[in-house]
CSV table of C-alpha atoms in Angstrom, one decimal:
chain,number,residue,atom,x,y,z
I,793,UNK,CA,160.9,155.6,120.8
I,794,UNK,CA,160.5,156.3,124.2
I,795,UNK,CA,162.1,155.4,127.8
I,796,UNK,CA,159.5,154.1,130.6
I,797,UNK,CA,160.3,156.1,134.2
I,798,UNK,CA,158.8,153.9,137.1
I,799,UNK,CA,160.0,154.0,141.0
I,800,UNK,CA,163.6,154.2,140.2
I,801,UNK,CA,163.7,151.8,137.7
I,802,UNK,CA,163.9,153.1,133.5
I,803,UNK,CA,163.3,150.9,130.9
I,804,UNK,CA,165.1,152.2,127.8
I,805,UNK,CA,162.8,151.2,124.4
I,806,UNK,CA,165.8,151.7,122.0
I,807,UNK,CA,168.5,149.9,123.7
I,808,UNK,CA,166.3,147.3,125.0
I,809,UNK,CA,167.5,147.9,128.2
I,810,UNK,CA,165.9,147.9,132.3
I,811,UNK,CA,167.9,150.0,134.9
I,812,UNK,CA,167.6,150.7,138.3
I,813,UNK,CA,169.6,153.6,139.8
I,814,UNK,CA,171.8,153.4,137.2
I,815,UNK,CA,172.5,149.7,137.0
I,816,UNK,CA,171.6,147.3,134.2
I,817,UNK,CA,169.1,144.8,135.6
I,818,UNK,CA,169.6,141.3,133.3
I,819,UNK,CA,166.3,139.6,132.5
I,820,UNK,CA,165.7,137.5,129.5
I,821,UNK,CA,164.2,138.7,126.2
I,822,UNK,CA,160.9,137.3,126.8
I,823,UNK,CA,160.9,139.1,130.3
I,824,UNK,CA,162.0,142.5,128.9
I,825,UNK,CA,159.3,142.0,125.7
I,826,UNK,CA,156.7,141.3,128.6
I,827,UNK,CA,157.9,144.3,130.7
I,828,UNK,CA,157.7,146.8,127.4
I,829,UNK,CA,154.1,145.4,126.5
I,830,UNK,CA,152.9,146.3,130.1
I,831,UNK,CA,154.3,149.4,130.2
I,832,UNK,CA,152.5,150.6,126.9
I,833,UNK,CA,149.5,149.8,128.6
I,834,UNK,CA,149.8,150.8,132.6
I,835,UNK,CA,146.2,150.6,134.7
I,836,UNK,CA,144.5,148.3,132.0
I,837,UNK,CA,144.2,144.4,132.7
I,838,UNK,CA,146.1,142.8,129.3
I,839,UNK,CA,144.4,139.4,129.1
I,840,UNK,CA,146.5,136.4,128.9
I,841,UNK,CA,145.4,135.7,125.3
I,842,UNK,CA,146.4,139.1,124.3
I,843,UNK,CA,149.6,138.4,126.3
I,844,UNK,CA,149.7,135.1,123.7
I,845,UNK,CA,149.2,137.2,120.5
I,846,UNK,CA,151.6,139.8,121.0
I,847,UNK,CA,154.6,138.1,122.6
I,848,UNK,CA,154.4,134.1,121.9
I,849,UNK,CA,152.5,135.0,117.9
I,850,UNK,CA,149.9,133.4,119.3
I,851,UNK,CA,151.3,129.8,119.7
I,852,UNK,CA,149.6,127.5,122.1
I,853,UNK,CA,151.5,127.1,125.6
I,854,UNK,CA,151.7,124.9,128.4
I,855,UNK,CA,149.9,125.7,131.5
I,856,UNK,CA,152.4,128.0,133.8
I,857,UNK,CA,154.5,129.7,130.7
I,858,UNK,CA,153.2,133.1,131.2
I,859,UNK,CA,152.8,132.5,135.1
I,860,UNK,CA,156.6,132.0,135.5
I,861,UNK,CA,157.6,134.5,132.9
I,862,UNK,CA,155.5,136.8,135.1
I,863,UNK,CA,157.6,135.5,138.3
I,864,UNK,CA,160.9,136.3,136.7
I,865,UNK,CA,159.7,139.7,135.7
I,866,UNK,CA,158.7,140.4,139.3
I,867,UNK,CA,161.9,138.7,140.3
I,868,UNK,CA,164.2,141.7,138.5
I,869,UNK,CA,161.6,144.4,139.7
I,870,UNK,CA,162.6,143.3,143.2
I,871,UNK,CA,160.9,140.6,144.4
I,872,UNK,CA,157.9,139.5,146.5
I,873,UNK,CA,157.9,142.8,148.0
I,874,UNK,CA,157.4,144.4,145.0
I,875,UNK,CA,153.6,146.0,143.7
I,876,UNK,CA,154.5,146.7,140.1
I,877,UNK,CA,152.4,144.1,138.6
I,878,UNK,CA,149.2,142.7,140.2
I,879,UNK,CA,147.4,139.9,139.1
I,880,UNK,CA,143.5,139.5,137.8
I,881,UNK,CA,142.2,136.2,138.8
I,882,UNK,CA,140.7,134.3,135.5
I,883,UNK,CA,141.7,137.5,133.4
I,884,UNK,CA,145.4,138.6,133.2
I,885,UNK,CA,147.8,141.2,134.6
I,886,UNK,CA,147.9,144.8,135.1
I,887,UNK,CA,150.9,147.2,135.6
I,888,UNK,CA,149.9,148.9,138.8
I,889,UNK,CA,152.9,151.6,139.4
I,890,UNK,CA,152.6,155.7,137.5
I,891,UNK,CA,154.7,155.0,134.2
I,892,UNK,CA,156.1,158.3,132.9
I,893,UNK,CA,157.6,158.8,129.5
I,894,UNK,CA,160.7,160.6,127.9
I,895,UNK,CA,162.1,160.8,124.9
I,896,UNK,CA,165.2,158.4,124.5
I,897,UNK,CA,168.8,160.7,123.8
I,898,UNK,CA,169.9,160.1,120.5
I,899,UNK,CA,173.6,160.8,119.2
I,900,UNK,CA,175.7,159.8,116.6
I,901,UNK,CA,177.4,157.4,118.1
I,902,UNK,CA,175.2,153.5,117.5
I,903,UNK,CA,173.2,153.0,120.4
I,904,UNK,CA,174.8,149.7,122.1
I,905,UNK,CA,171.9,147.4,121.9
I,906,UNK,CA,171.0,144.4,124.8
I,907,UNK,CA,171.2,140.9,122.5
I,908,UNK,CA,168.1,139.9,121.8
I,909,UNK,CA,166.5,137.0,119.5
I,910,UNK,CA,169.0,136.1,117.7
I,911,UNK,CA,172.4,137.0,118.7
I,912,UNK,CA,174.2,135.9,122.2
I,913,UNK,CA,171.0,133.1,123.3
I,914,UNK,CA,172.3,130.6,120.2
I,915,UNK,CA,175.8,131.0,121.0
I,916,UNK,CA,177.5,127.5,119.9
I,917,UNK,CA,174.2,126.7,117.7
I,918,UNK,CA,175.3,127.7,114.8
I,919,UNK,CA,175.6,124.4,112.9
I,920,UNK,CA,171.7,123.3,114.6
I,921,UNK,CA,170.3,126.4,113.0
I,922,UNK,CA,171.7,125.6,110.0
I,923,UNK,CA,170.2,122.2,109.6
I,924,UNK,CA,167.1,123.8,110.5
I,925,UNK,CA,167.1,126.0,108.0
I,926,UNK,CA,167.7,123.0,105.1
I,927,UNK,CA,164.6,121.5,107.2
I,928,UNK,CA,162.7,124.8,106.2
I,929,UNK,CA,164.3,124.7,103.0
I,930,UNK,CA,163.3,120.6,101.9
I,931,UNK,CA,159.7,122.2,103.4
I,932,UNK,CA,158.8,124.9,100.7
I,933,UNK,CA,159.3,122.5,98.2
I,934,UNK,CA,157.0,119.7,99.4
I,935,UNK,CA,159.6,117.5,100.9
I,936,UNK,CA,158.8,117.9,104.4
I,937,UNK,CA,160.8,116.5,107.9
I,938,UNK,CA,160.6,115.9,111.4
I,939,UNK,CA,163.4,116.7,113.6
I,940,UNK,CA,164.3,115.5,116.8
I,941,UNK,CA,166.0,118.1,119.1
I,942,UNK,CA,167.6,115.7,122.2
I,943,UNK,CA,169.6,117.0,125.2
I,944,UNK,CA,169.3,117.3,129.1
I,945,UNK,CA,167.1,119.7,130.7
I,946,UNK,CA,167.9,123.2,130.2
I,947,UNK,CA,170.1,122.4,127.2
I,948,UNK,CA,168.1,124.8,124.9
I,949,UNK,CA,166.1,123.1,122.9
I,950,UNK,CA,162.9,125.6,123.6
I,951,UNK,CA,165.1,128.1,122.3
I,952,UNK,CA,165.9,126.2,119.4
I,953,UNK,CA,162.4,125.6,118.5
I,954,UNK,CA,161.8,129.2,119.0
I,955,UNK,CA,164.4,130.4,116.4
I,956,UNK,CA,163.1,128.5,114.0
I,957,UNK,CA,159.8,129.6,114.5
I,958,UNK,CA,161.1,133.2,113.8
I,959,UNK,CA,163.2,131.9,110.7
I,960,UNK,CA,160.2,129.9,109.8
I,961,UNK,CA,157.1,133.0,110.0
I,962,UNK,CA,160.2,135.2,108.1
I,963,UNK,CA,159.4,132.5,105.3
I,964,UNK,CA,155.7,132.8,105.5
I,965,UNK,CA,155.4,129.2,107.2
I,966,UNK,CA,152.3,129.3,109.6
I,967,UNK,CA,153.4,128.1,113.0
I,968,UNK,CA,151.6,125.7,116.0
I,969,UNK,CA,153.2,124.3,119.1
I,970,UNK,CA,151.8,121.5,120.8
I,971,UNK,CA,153.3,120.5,124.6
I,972,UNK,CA,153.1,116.9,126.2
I,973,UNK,CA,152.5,116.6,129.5
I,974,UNK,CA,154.1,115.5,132.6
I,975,UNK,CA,151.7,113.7,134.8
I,976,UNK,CA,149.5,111.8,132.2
I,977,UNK,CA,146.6,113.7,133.5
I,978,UNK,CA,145.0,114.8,130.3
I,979,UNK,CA,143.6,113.3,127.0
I,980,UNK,CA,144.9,111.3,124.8
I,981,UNK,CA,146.4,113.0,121.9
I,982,UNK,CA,146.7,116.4,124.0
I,983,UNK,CA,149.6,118.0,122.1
I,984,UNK,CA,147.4,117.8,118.7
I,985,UNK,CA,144.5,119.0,120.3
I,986,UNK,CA,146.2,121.7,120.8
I,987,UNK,CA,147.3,122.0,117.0
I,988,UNK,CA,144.0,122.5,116.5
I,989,UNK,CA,142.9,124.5,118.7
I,990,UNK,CA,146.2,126.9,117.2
I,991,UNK,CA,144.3,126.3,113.7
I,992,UNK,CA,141.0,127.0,115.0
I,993,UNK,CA,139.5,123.4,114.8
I,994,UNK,CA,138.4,121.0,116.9
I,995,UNK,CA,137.8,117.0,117.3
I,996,UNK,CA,134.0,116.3,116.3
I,997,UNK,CA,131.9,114.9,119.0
I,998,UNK,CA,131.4,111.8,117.0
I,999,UNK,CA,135.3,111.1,115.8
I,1000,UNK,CA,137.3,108.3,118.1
I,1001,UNK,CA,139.1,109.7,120.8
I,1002,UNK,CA,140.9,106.4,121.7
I,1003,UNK,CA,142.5,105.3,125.4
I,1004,UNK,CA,146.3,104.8,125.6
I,1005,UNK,CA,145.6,101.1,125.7
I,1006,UNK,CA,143.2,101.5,122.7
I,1007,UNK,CA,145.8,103.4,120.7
I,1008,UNK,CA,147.5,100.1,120.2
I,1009,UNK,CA,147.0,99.2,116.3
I,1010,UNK,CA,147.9,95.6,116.8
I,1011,UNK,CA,144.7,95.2,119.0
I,1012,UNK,CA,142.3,94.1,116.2
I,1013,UNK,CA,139.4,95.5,118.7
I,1014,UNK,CA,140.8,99.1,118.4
I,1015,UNK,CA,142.0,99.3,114.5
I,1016,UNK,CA,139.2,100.5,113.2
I,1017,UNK,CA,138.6,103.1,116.1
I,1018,UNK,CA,142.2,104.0,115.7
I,1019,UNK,CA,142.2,103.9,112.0
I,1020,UNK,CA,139.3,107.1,112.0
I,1021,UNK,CA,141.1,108.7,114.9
I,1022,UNK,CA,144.2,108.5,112.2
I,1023,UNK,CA,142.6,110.1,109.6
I,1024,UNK,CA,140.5,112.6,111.1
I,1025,UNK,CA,144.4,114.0,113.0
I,1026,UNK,CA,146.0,114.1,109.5
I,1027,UNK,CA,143.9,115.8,107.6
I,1028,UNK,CA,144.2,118.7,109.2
I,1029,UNK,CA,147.6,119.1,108.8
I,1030,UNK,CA,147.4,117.9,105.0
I,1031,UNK,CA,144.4,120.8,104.9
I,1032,UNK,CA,146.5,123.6,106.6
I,1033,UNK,CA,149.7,122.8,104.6
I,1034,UNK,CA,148.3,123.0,101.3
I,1035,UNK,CA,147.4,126.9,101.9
I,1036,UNK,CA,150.4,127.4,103.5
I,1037,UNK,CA,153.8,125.9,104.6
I,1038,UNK,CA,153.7,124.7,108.1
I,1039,UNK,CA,156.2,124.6,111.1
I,1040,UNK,CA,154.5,122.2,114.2
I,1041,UNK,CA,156.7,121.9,116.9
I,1042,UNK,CA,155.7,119.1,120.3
I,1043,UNK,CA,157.4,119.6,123.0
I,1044,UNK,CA,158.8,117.2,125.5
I,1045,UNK,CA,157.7,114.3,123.7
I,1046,UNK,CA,159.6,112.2,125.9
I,1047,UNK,CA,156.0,112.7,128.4
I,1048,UNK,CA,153.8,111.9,125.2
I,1049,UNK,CA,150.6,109.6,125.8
I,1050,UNK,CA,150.6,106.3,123.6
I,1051,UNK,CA,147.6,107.3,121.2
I,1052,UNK,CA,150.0,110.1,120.4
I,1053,UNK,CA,153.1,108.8,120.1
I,1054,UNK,CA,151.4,106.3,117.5
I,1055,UNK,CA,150.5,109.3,115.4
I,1056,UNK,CA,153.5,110.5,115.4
I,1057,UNK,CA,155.1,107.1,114.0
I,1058,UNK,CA,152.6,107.4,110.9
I,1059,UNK,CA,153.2,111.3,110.5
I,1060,UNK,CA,157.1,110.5,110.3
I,1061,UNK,CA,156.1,108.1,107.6
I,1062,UNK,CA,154.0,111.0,105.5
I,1063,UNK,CA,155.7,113.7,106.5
I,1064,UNK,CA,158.1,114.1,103.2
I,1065,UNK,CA,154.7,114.3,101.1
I,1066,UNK,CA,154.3,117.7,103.2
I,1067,UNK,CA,155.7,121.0,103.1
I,1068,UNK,CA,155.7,120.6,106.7
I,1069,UNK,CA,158.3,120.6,109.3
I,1070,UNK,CA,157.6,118.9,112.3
I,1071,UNK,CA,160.1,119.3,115.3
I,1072,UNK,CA,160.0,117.3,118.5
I,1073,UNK,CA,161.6,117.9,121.3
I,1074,UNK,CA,163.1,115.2,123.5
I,1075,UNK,CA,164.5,115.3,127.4
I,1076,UNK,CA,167.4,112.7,126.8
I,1077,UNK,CA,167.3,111.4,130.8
I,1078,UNK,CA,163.6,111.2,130.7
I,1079,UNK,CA,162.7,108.4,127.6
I,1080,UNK,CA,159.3,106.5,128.1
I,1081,UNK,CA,159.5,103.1,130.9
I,1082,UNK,CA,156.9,101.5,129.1
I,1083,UNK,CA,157.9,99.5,126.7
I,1084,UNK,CA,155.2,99.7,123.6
I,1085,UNK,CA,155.7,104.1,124.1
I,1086,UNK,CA,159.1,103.3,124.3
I,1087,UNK,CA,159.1,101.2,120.8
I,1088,UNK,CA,157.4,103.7,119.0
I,1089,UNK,CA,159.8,106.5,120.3
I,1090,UNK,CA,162.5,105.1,118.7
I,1091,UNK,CA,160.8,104.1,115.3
I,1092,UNK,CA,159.7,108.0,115.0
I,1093,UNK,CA,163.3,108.6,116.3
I,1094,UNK,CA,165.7,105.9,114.0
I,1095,UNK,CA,162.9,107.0,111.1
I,1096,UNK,CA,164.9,107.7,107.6
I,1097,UNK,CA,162.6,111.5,107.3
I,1098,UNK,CA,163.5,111.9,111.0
I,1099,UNK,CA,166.6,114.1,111.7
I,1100,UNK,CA,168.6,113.5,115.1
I,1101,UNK,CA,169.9,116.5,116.7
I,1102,UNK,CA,171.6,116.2,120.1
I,1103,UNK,CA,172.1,119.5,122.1
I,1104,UNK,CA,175.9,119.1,123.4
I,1105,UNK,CA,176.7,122.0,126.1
I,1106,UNK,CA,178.3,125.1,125.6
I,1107,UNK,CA,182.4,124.5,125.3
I,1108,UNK,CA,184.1,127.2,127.2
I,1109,UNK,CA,185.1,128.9,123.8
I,1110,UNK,CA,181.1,129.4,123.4
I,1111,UNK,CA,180.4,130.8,126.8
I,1112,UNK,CA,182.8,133.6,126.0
I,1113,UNK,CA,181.3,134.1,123.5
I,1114,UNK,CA,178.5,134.7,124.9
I,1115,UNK,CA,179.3,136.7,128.0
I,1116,UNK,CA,181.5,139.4,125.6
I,1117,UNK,CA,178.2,139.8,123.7
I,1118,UNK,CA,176.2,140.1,126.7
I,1119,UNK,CA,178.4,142.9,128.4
I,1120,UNK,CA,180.1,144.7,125.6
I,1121,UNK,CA,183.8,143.8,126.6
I,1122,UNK,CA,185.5,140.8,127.3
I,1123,UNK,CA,186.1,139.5,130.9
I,1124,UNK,CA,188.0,135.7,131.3
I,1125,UNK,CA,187.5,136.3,135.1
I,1126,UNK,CA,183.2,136.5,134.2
I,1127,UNK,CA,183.8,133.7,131.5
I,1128,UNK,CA,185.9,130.8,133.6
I,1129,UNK,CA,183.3,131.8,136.8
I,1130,UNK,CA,180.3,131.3,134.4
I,1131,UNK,CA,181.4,128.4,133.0
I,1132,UNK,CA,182.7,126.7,136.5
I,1133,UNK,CA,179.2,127.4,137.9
I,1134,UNK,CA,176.6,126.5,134.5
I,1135,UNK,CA,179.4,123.2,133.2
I,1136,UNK,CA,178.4,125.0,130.1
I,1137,UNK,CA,174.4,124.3,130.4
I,1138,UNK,CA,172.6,127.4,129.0
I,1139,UNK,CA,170.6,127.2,132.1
């Protein structure tokens, strides 16, 4: 493996690791994975679905993922004064600086390696990941479940989600993400459009696409309409999971449009007839105000085949933890400052 020389800044390809002058620059793993990827391929525009493929596996993602994990890399290359990476309107990025290579120094001593996946970033998870993997588990034999990952903002549940995406593609589940969104300004059913879309399907132009009002089933104007729209959104999932075991993951469902929220209360109802696991995750402060989305939230949620998790933040035990593995050594003064300033939010 090689190192990456650019301005003053080497990014070492063994030890994971970005220096500038000398000093360790901290950037998340997703930064760092980005940084490496643009680096193999300096002068060339990498498209944003290439970007997809080879860093998220090719899961669907909301709108400004790669645009912010593009800001944070330009962040710990200096800032807005820096000219490393420029950006291709409509196409992607393109790493703009002379990248020279060298040959990393090898002894015998183990190379200290950055944490990465699955070490210091699910510090204080431990017993999550492991009712995850009994989700995975109850999955491969046919007994599928949804799990509901609650907790505040910044809590970790994307990181949560993620992990078990890794464990579940180390199983041989296929894997789809789905993401609700914030202002309401898109089409009903949007997260499992997007499933599709992952899968490589799409909605017929003559299937039901009903309203939020119209996703009410207890309108007797809109069952039937809703009843097709039903059926044509499961059997995908019934289609996909019989050649292969499948992990679906909706984020922030706590913004999810009433059409499909009212899926989701009859997938909780089929899901142990699938080796599927579905995970959900939920912003605690931020529940639906409406009261028929808010109904059907907590019949997915109180559901027997739905399993609660709350996120609790990190005690002060887990944050050093986490900042020993992060800098090789212990330090209480790093621990009690990180802990005073995060109140134990991964964040």
């Amino acid at each position: 493996m090689a190192a990456f020389v650019f301005d003053d800044f080497v990014f070492d390809d063994v030890r994971y690791q970005l220096t500038r002058g000398g000093t360790v620059v901290k950037a998340d793993t997703q930064v760092l994975e980005l940084l490496s990827y643009l680096l193999k391929n300096p002068g060339r525009v990498v498209t944003k679905e290439e970007l997809i493929d080879e860093i998220w596996q090719g899961r669907v993602l909301g709108d400004n993922v790669i645009s912010v994990c593009v800001a944070k890399l330009r962040k710990a290359l200096g800032g807005a004064g820096n000219r490393c990476i420029g950006n291709v309107y409509g196409r992607g990025y393109r790493f703009m600086r002379p990248v020279a290579t060298r040959e990393t120094q090898r002894t015998g001593a183990p190379v200290p390696m950055t944490p990465r996946v699955a070490d210091s970033s699910l510090v204080g998870r431990g017993q999550v990941i492991a009712q995850l993997d009994t989700a995975l588990t109850r999955a491969q034999t046919g007994r599928g479940v949804m799990v509901a990952l609650l907790g505040e903002a910044g809590i970790g549940k994307t990181r949560v989600a993620e992990e078990l995406e890794r464990r579940g593609r180390d199983l041989g589940f296929q894997v789809a993400w789905g993401h609700c969104h914030p202002f309401g300004d898109v089409p009903p059913l949007w997260p499992f459009l997007q499933l599709l879309r992952a899968w490589g399907l799409q909605l017929p132009a003559a299937t039901p696409n009903p309203s939020e009002e119209g996703a009410e089933v207890g309108e007797r104007e809109n069952v039937e309409t809703w009843h097709s729209t039903v059926l044509f959104m499961t059997e995908p999932v019934a289609k996909m999971a019989a050649g292969q075991p499948q992990v679906i993951v909706l984020e922030d469902v706590q913004w999810a449009d009433g059409a499909s929220l009212q899926l989701l209360s009859h997938l909780v109802a089929t899901v142990a007839q699938l080796p599927v696991t579905i995970v959900l995750t939920v912003r605690d402060g931020q529940l639906p105000v409406e009261s028929r989305s808010r109904r059907t939230l907590d019949y997915v949620l109180g559901h027997r085949d739905c399993t609660r998790i709350t996120l609790a933040r990190l005690t002060k035990a887990d944050v050093d933890a986490y900042t020993s593995a992060l800098f090789g050594s212990r330090d209480q003064a790093i621990t009690d400052a990180v802990f005073a300033k995060s109140e134990g939010n991964p964040f």
